[in-house]
Every structure is written in structure tokens, then in C-alpha cells.
Coordinates of C-alpha atoms and ligand atoms in Angstrom, one line a residue:
M10 CA -15.5 17.1 67.3
K11 CA -12.9 14.6 65.9
T12 CA -14.6 12.1 63.3
L13 CA -13.5 8.6 63.5
N14 CA -13.4 7.0 60.3
I15 CA -14.8 3.5 60.4
A16 CA -15.2 0.3 58.3
V17 CA -17.0 -2.8 58.6
I18 CA -15.6 -5.8 57.5
G19 CA -18.4 -8.7 56.5
V20 CA -21.2 -7.2 55.4
G21 CA -24.4 -9.9 56.2
S22 CA -27.1 -9.7 58.1
I23 CA -26.0 -8.6 61.8
S24 CA -23.8 -5.8 59.8
E25 CA -26.7 -4.1 59.1
A26 CA -27.2 -3.2 62.8
H27 CA -23.7 -1.8 63.3
I28 CA -24.1 0.3 60.2
S29 CA -27.2 1.0 61.0
A30 CA -26.2 2.7 64.3
Y31 CA -22.9 4.2 63.7
Q32 CA -24.9 6.3 60.8
K33 CA -27.0 7.3 64.0
H34 CA -23.7 8.9 65.6
P35 CA -22.9 12.1 64.6
A36 CA -18.9 11.8 65.2
V37 CA -18.6 8.6 63.1
R38 CA -17.7 8.9 59.0
L39 CA -18.7 5.4 57.4
L40 CA -16.2 4.8 55.4
A41 CA -15.5 1.3 53.7
F42 CA -16.8 -2.0 53.5
C43 CA -15.4 -5.2 53.1
D44 CA -16.9 -8.5 52.2
I45 CA -15.5 -11.9 50.1
N46 CA -19.3 -11.9 48.5
D47 CA -19.1 -9.8 45.6
A48 CA -23.1 -9.7 45.3
V49 CA -23.2 -9.3 49.1
L50 CA -20.9 -6.0 48.5
E51 CA -22.5 -4.3 46.4
A52 CA -25.4 -4.0 47.3
K53 CA -24.8 -3.3 50.7
G54 CA -22.3 -0.2 49.3
K55 CA -25.3 0.9 46.9
K56 CA -28.0 0.5 50.0
H57 CA -25.4 2.4 52.3
N58 CA -24.2 4.7 49.8
V59 CA -20.6 3.6 50.4
T60 CA -18.5 3.4 47.6
K61 CA -14.8 2.5 49.0
L62 CA -15.8 -1.4 48.5
Y63 CA -13.1 -4.1 49.2
S64 CA -13.1 -8.0 49.2
D65 CA -9.9 -8.1 50.8
Y66 CA -9.2 -6.6 54.4
N67 CA -5.7 -6.6 53.9
V68 CA -5.9 -4.6 50.7
M69 CA -8.2 -2.2 52.4
L70 CA -6.0 -1.8 55.4
K71 CA -2.8 -1.0 53.7
E72 CA -5.1 1.3 51.1
L73 CA -6.9 3.2 53.6
P74 CA -4.4 5.3 56.7
E75 CA -7.0 7.7 57.5
L76 CA -9.2 4.3 59.2
D77 CA -9.6 4.4 62.7
A78 CA -11.4 1.6 63.7
V79 CA -13.5 -1.4 62.4
S80 CA -16.1 -3.7 63.2
V81 CA -15.6 -7.3 62.3
C82 CA -18.7 -9.0 61.5
A83 CA -17.6 -11.8 59.1
W84 CA -18.4 -15.6 60.6
N85 CA -16.8 -17.0 63.8
S86 CA -13.6 -18.8 62.3
E87 CA -12.3 -14.9 60.7
H88 CA -12.9 -12.9 64.3
A89 CA -9.5 -13.9 64.7
P90 CA -7.3 -13.5 61.7
I91 CA -9.4 -10.5 61.2
S92 CA -8.5 -8.7 64.0
I93 CA -5.2 -9.1 64.8
A94 CA -4.5 -8.0 61.1
A95 CA -6.8 -4.7 61.8
L96 CA -4.7 -4.2 65.1
N97 CA -1.6 -4.6 63.5
A98 CA -2.5 -2.2 61.4
G99 CA -2.9 0.7 63.8
K100 CA -7.0 0.3 64.3
H101 CA -9.3 0.0 66.6
V102 CA -11.6 -3.5 66.6
L103 CA -15.1 -4.1 67.9
C104 CA -15.4 -7.7 67.3
E105 CA -18.8 -9.7 67.1
K106 CA -19.2 -12.0 69.9
P107 CA -17.9 -15.1 69.9
M108 CA -14.6 -13.6 70.2
A109 CA -12.5 -16.8 68.4
T110 CA -13.2 -20.1 67.7
N111 CA -11.3 -21.1 70.7
A112 CA -9.4 -19.5 74.3
A113 CA -5.7 -19.5 71.8
D114 CA -6.8 -17.4 69.7
A115 CA -8.9 -15.3 71.7
A116 CA -5.1 -14.7 73.9
R117 CA -3.6 -13.8 70.5
M118 CA -5.8 -11.1 70.0
V119 CA -5.5 -9.7 73.6
A120 CA -2.0 -9.8 73.0
A121 CA -2.1 -8.4 69.4
A122 CA -4.2 -5.8 70.8
K123 CA -1.6 -4.5 73.8
K124 CA 1.4 -4.8 71.6
N125 CA 0.0 -2.2 69.3
G126 CA -1.5 -0.3 71.7
K127 CA -4.8 -0.5 70.1
R128 CA -8.7 -1.1 71.4
L129 CA -10.3 -4.1 71.2
M130 CA -14.0 -4.2 72.4
I131 CA -16.4 -7.4 71.6
G132 CA -20.1 -7.1 70.6
F133 CA -21.4 -8.5 74.2
V134 CA -24.5 -6.5 73.1
R135 CA -27.0 -8.2 75.8
R136 CA -25.0 -5.9 78.7
F137 CA -25.8 -2.5 76.9
G138 CA -29.8 -3.4 77.8
N139 CA -31.6 -1.5 80.3
D140 CA -32.7 -4.7 82.2
C141 CA -28.6 -5.1 82.7
A142 CA -28.1 -2.0 84.1
I143 CA -31.3 -2.7 86.7
V144 CA -30.0 -6.1 87.8
R145 CA -26.2 -4.5 88.1
D146 CA -27.9 -1.7 90.3
F147 CA -29.7 -4.0 92.2
V148 CA -26.7 -6.5 92.6
Q149 CA -24.3 -4.0 93.6
N150 CA -26.8 -2.1 96.1
G151 CA -26.6 -5.7 97.7
S152 CA -30.3 -6.6 97.3
L153 CA -29.4 -10.0 96.0
G154 CA -27.5 -11.0 99.0
E155 CA -24.8 -13.3 98.2
I156 CA -25.8 -14.9 94.4
Y157 CA -24.9 -18.7 94.4
Y158 CA -26.6 -20.1 91.7
A159 CA -28.5 -18.9 88.1
K160 CA -29.8 -20.3 85.3
A161 CA -29.8 -19.2 82.2
S162 CA -31.2 -20.9 78.9
Y163 CA -31.6 -19.6 75.0
I164 CA -33.5 -22.3 73.7
R165 CA -34.9 -22.0 70.0
R166 CA -37.3 -24.7 69.4
N167 CA -36.7 -24.1 65.3
G168 CA -33.8 -21.7 65.4
F169 CA -30.7 -23.0 63.3
P170 CA -29.9 -19.5 61.0
G171 CA -28.3 -21.7 58.1
G172 CA -25.2 -21.5 56.0
W173 CA -21.9 -21.0 58.1
F174 CA -23.5 -21.1 61.3
G175 CA -23.8 -25.4 61.2
D176 CA -20.6 -25.4 60.0
L177 CA -17.6 -26.4 62.5
K178 CA -14.7 -25.1 61.0
R179 CA -16.5 -21.6 60.2
A180 CA -18.6 -21.7 63.7
G181 CA -16.6 -23.3 66.4
G182 CA -19.9 -24.4 67.6
G183 CA -23.3 -24.7 67.5
P184 CA -25.6 -23.2 69.5
M185 CA -23.4 -23.5 72.9
F186 CA -21.4 -20.8 70.8
D187 CA -23.7 -18.6 69.0
L188 CA -26.2 -18.1 71.8
G189 CA -24.7 -19.3 75.1
V190 CA -22.1 -17.1 74.5
H191 CA -24.7 -14.1 75.4
V192 CA -26.1 -15.6 78.3
I193 CA -22.9 -17.1 79.8
D194 CA -21.4 -13.5 79.4
L195 CA -24.5 -11.8 81.0
V196 CA -24.6 -14.1 83.9
R197 CA -20.8 -13.3 84.3
Y198 CA -21.4 -9.9 84.0
L199 CA -24.0 -9.4 86.2
M200 CA -21.8 -11.3 89.2
G201 CA -19.5 -9.1 89.3
N202 CA -16.7 -11.2 86.5
P203 CA -16.0 -14.4 89.3
K204 CA -13.2 -16.6 87.2
P205 CA -14.6 -20.2 86.2
V206 CA -13.3 -22.9 88.1
S207 CA -15.0 -25.7 86.6
V208 CA -17.1 -26.9 83.5
Y209 CA -19.3 -29.7 82.9
G210 CA -21.0 -29.8 79.4
V211 CA -23.1 -31.8 77.4
T212 CA -23.8 -31.4 73.5
F213 CA -26.3 -33.4 71.2
S214 CA -26.6 -33.3 67.3
K215 CA -29.8 -35.0 67.0
L216 CA -31.9 -33.0 65.0
A217 CA -29.6 -31.4 62.4
G218 CA -30.8 -28.1 63.6
G219 CA -34.4 -28.6 62.7
R220 CA -33.6 -29.1 58.8
A221 CA -36.3 -31.4 58.4
L222 CA -38.9 -28.8 59.1
K223 CA -40.8 -27.0 56.8
S224 CA -41.3 -23.9 58.5
R225 CA -37.6 -21.0 58.5
A226 CA -35.7 -19.6 61.2
Q227 CA -36.4 -16.1 62.0
Y228 CA -32.6 -15.1 62.2
Q229 CA -30.9 -15.8 59.1
S230 CA -27.5 -16.3 57.4
V231 CA -26.7 -14.2 54.2
S232 CA -24.8 -17.7 53.1
T233 CA -27.8 -19.5 54.2
Q234 CA -29.2 -22.3 52.4
G235 CA -26.1 -22.6 49.8
A236 CA -25.6 -26.2 48.1
G237 CA -23.4 -28.6 50.2
E238 CA -24.1 -27.0 53.4
V239 CA -23.2 -29.0 56.6
F240 CA -24.4 -29.0 60.0
D241 CA -21.9 -31.0 62.1
V242 CA -22.0 -28.3 65.0
E243 CA -24.6 -29.5 68.1
D244 CA -28.2 -28.6 68.2
F245 CA -28.6 -28.9 71.3
A246 CA -25.9 -28.2 74.6
A247 CA -26.0 -27.8 78.5
A248 CA -23.3 -26.7 80.9
L249 CA -23.0 -26.4 85.0
I250 CA -20.1 -24.2 85.4
R251 CA -18.6 -22.9 89.1
F252 CA -17.3 -19.8 89.9
D253 CA -14.1 -19.0 92.5
N254 CA -16.9 -16.9 94.4
G255 CA -19.0 -20.3 95.1
A256 CA -21.6 -19.5 92.9
A257 CA -22.7 -22.2 89.7
L258 CA -24.5 -21.5 86.4
N259 CA -26.5 -23.9 84.9
V260 CA -27.0 -22.7 81.2
E261 CA -29.0 -24.7 78.2
T262 CA -29.4 -23.7 74.5
S263 CA -30.7 -25.3 71.1
F264 CA -30.6 -24.6 67.9
A265 CA -33.6 -27.4 67.7
L266 CA -35.6 -28.7 70.3
N267 CA -38.6 -31.0 70.8
V268 CA -40.0 -28.3 73.1
K269 CA -43.3 -26.2 73.2
T270 CA -41.7 -22.1 73.0
D271 CA -38.7 -20.8 72.1
E272 CA -37.5 -19.7 75.8
G273 CA -35.2 -16.8 76.9
K274 CA -34.6 -16.5 80.8
I275 CA -32.0 -15.7 83.2
E276 CA -31.9 -16.2 86.6
L277 CA -30.0 -15.0 89.6
F278 CA -30.6 -16.5 93.2
G279 CA -29.3 -14.8 95.9
T280 CA -29.7 -15.3 100.0
K281 CA -31.4 -11.9 99.7
G282 CA -33.4 -12.0 96.8
G283 CA -33.9 -13.5 92.9
V284 CA -33.8 -11.9 90.1
R285 CA -35.4 -12.6 86.6
L286 CA -34.4 -11.1 83.2
D287 CA -36.2 -12.0 79.6
P288 CA -38.6 -11.6 78.8
E289 CA -38.8 -9.2 81.6
F290 CA -37.9 -8.1 85.0
E291 CA -39.2 -9.3 88.3
F292 CA -37.2 -9.7 91.4
Y293 CA -38.5 -12.6 94.2
S294 CA -37.7 -11.2 97.5
A295 CA -40.2 -11.2 100.7
I296 CA -42.1 -7.9 102.3
N297 CA -42.8 -8.4 106.2
G298 CA -42.5 -11.9 106.2
Y299 CA -44.3 -12.8 102.9
P300 CA -42.7 -13.9 99.1
A301 CA -43.0 -11.2 97.2
N302 CA -43.0 -10.9 93.4
I303 CA -42.0 -7.5 92.4
K304 CA -41.8 -5.6 89.1
L305 CA -41.6 -2.5 88.1
A306 CA -43.2 0.0 86.8
T307 CA -41.7 1.4 84.3
P308 CA -40.9 -0.9 80.7
T309 CA -37.3 -2.3 81.3
A310 CA -36.8 -4.1 77.5
L311 CA -35.1 -2.8 74.9
S312 CA -35.1 -3.7 70.9
F313 CA -33.1 -5.6 69.0
L314 CA -31.3 -2.6 67.6
D315 CA -31.8 -0.1 71.0
L316 CA -29.0 -2.1 72.4
F317 CA -26.9 -1.8 69.4
D318 CA -27.0 1.7 68.9
N319 CA -26.1 1.7 72.7
E320 CA -23.1 -0.5 72.2
I321 CA -22.0 0.9 69.3
H322 CA -22.3 4.2 70.7
H323 CA -20.2 3.1 73.5
F324 CA -18.0 1.9 71.3
V325 CA -17.0 5.4 69.0
D326 CA -17.5 7.6 72.8
C327 CA -15.1 5.7 74.5
L328 CA -12.3 5.9 71.5
L329 CA -13.3 9.6 71.3
S330 CA -13.1 9.9 75.5
G331 CA -10.4 7.0 76.4
A332 CA -13.1 5.8 79.0
E333 CA -13.1 2.4 79.7
F334 CA -15.5 -0.7 77.5
R335 CA -18.4 -1.9 78.9
A336 CA -17.2 -5.2 76.9
P337 CA -13.4 -5.4 77.5
M338 CA -11.5 -8.1 75.7
E339 CA -10.1 -10.2 78.7
D340 CA -14.1 -10.9 79.4
G341 CA -14.3 -12.0 75.9
A342 CA -11.3 -14.1 76.2
E343 CA -12.3 -15.9 79.6
I344 CA -15.9 -16.7 77.9
M345 CA -13.6 -18.5 75.1
R346 CA -12.2 -20.8 77.9
I347 CA -16.1 -21.5 79.4
L348 CA -17.1 -22.3 75.7
S349 CA -13.8 -24.6 75.0
A350 CA -14.2 -26.6 78.2
V351 CA -18.0 -27.3 77.6
Y352 CA -17.2 -29.0 74.1
E353 CA -14.0 -30.4 75.8
S354 CA -16.6 -31.9 78.9
A355 CA -18.6 -33.2 76.6
A356 CA -16.3 -35.3 74.4
S357 CA -14.4 -36.9 77.4
G358 CA -17.7 -37.3 79.7
R359 CA -15.6 -35.8 82.8
E360 CA -15.4 -31.8 84.6
V361 CA -13.1 -29.8 82.6
S362 CA -11.0 -27.6 85.4
L363 CA -10.1 -23.9 84.3
L364 CA -7.7 -23.6 87.4
Ligands
NAD15 N1 -24.2 -9.8 68.3 C1 -25.5 -10.4 68.3 O1 -26.4 -10.3 69.1 C2 -25.1 -11.3 66.9 C3 -26.7 -11.7 65.7 C4 -26.5 -12.2 65.2 C5 -24.7 -12.6 64.4 N2 -24.2 -12.4 65.0 C6 -22.1 -12.4 65.3 O2 -21.9 -11.3 63.6 C7 -20.5 -12.4 62.9 C8 -21.8 -12.6 61.7 O3 -23.0 -13.3 61.5 P1 -24.3 -13.0 60.8 O4 -25.4 -13.7 61.1 O5 -24.3 -11.4 60.1 O6 -23.8 -13.9 59.5 P2 -23.6 -14.0 57.7 O7 -23.4 -15.1 57.0 O8 -24.9 -12.6 57.8 O9 -22.7 -12.6 57.0 C9 -21.2 -12.5 57.1 C10 -20.5 -12.6 56.6 O10 -19.2 -12.2 56.3 C11 -19.0 -12.5 55.3 N3 -17.0 -12.7 55.3 C12 -16.6 -14.1 55.8 N4 -15.1 -14.3 55.8 C13 -15.4 -12.6 55.5 C14 -13.5 -12.2 55.3 N5 -12.7 -12.9 55.5 N6 -13.9 -11.1 54.6 C15 -14.8 -10.2 54.8 N7 -15.9 -11.0 54.7 C16 -16.1 -12.1 55.3 C17 -19.6 -13.0 54.3 O11 -19.1 -13.4 52.6 C18 -20.9 -12.7 54.7 O12 -21.6 -11.9 54.1 C19 -20.4 -13.8 63.7 O13 -19.9 -13.8 64.4 C20 -22.2 -13.6 64.5 O14 -21.5 -14.8 65.7 C21 -24.0 -11.3 66.3

């Protein structure tokens, strides 16, 4: 069996999910780690017994011709420069979401992959859940009929991860970028990837990401709580996105909101039935003329790490077999156009056309 040599660039919090999945794949050799934070890099190398450690990805790409592919797990503003450098060096790339901090950089990443004949997958991990596969099956079998409306929320009452997540320059945006990206992509994927035609968005920064609260968020960046930590992104955002198939998506996201509980919910509404994912799958229709809510007899949810195992094993298997990625770069670039339009609309107070 061919072995793929893999490096992980940016070995902070989420890299652990990538590393653990790569370690479970029999055709992967975890060759090197790269991080600009020496302490984080050394600790990660020691923990996973990886000895090729680099603080500069350009040096790593030059010194390791045997490298086949990299996972890009640095903060968002580094996704484009790192991915483009890796693609130009002849490596395949799995880049974490959001793909970039703006649509132009995302387009440059797509162009770099094409120019070099290398492959770029985006870390839309929610596409790899059982619930996602089941809903797609329902949609493709026509059980929902024509889907014309969707609602997605990814609301955290107190969920600012700290560090660079609040720094516009490095993050590119707040919860709409960090959390909204997951649910917008998932809804669009479930609908069969319609083209976005317009976006109306609002953003607010009223609670400074909840930083005055005494309890800390569950998910934390490794670079959290540094001196001079800034918070100049939104802490709540909402948008109405219209697609070329006539359907609309209403999305809400927050790092901080005075709401009773956190909420993660995705609902699709069609002429024959509606469906809800998160926290569990439910199908709404009518049986014999009576409104009916249907749950499956088997559990549908996967754990956080199971999702990453599925995603990363798929990435490796596609590189080995040549099969199409389930989360291709073109979809990542389309989502970047939507995200950029949310902020443009929020700033102007007008709907933004994407035609
Ligand atoms: N798919 C998911 O569900 C999911 C979950 C969490 C985070 N993420 C994404 O993963 C990425 C990382 O998030 P995180 O929470 O691990 O952040 P983190 O702050 O914990 O780790 C980021 C690491 O990247 C390093 N880094 C920054 N620039 C670098 C460069 N040029 N070269 C090498 N290393 C560099 C930092 O030093 C840090 O150690 C983000 O893009 C985030 O959106 C995805």
C-alpha cells in the first residue's frame, strides 16, 4: 500500500482532531509539524513523537520533498498564503474552514490548485456526519419535495474562543465566519449546492463576545487570553441568503447573546416534508392526512472526533484513489462570497447581489 507523508501546519487546538485521525489511517505517515509558536510546537512534537518540527512553513516545504500533503490548521488569515505556498510546492492541501478571509483570496487558492495540478479540500466537517448523509438521502429521494426555505442557527450564549478569534485581521470575521460557515455550507450542500444570488446581513458587537462574564467558553484557541487581546469582530450576526433555485436560508450565529441556551439547529422545509438536524434528526410530514413527526429508530449523531476521522480519512482515501472530494475547493470559494456579502450588506444596510 502506498504511504502518504503528511504535515500539519498550525498545531493549536483543532490540529489535535486532525492528528488523531491521521494516526488512525494505515496509509499515513505523520512526517512533520509546523507552528510559529515554539512552545506549542515542541509540546505537540513530544506528545505525538514527531521530530521534524518547523517554525517556517516555507522552509519545511523546501526541506521535505517527500511530503505529499498538508493540513492547514493555522488561524484564518494564514489559510490562503500557506495553502498557496503548499500547492506551489506540489503538495495536496486540506485547509480548515473558513477557506480564507475574503472571496478574492479563496479564488487565488483555487487558481493555485489548478495551476499546479494539485488537490485542495476544505474542512467542512459537518458534511461528514451520519445525520447529513441521511438528510441528503431524503432530499435526493424526493421525500422533501421542493425545498424552498431553510433555517440555520449556531448560537452560543458565551462561546468566544478567545485569542485571534476576536481579531478581525486574523479571523476575517466573528461568529458568522467561525460558526456560520459550517451551517451555511451544510444547508447549501443538502439543497444540492444552489448558487447564491443575494445576501442581506446584519452584524452587532454589543457584548464584546461576552468577555465580561466570569465563566469561560468550552472551546478555546491555544493563543487565548494573551495581553492586548482585541475584540473587533461582531458577536452576533444574521443573514437572509437567496439562491438561484428560488430557496432562501435564514441564518443566525453568535459568540455571545443574552439567550437561555446555546442552540445549533438546521431545518429544511419542502413541499412534501420538512426535516431537522441538530440535536437529532426529525422528519415532519403528514401520514394519511395527519401531521406526523418521525424520528429514526437508530441514533444519527456522531461525536466531534468521529466527524474529523470521517473527514480526514476521506481526504486521504481520495488522494490515494483519485476520487472526488466531498468538500471541494469550489464550494469553499462560493461560501466565501456569501460570507463577504454578509459583512458588505451589514455595512451598507442594503441587500448585496452575487449575480
Ligand atoms: N472544523 C471545525 O469544526 C473547526 C473547529 C475549530 C477550529 N477550526 C479552524 O481551525 C483553524 C485553527 O483554529 P484553532 O482553534 O486550532 O486555533 P488555535 O489558536 O488553537 O491554533 C492555531 C495555531 O496556528 C498557529 N499559526 C498561526 N499562523 C501560523 C503560520 N503562519 N505558520 C504556522 N503556524 C501558525 C498558531 O501559532 C496556533 O498555534 C481556524 O481556521 C479555525 O477556524 C475548525
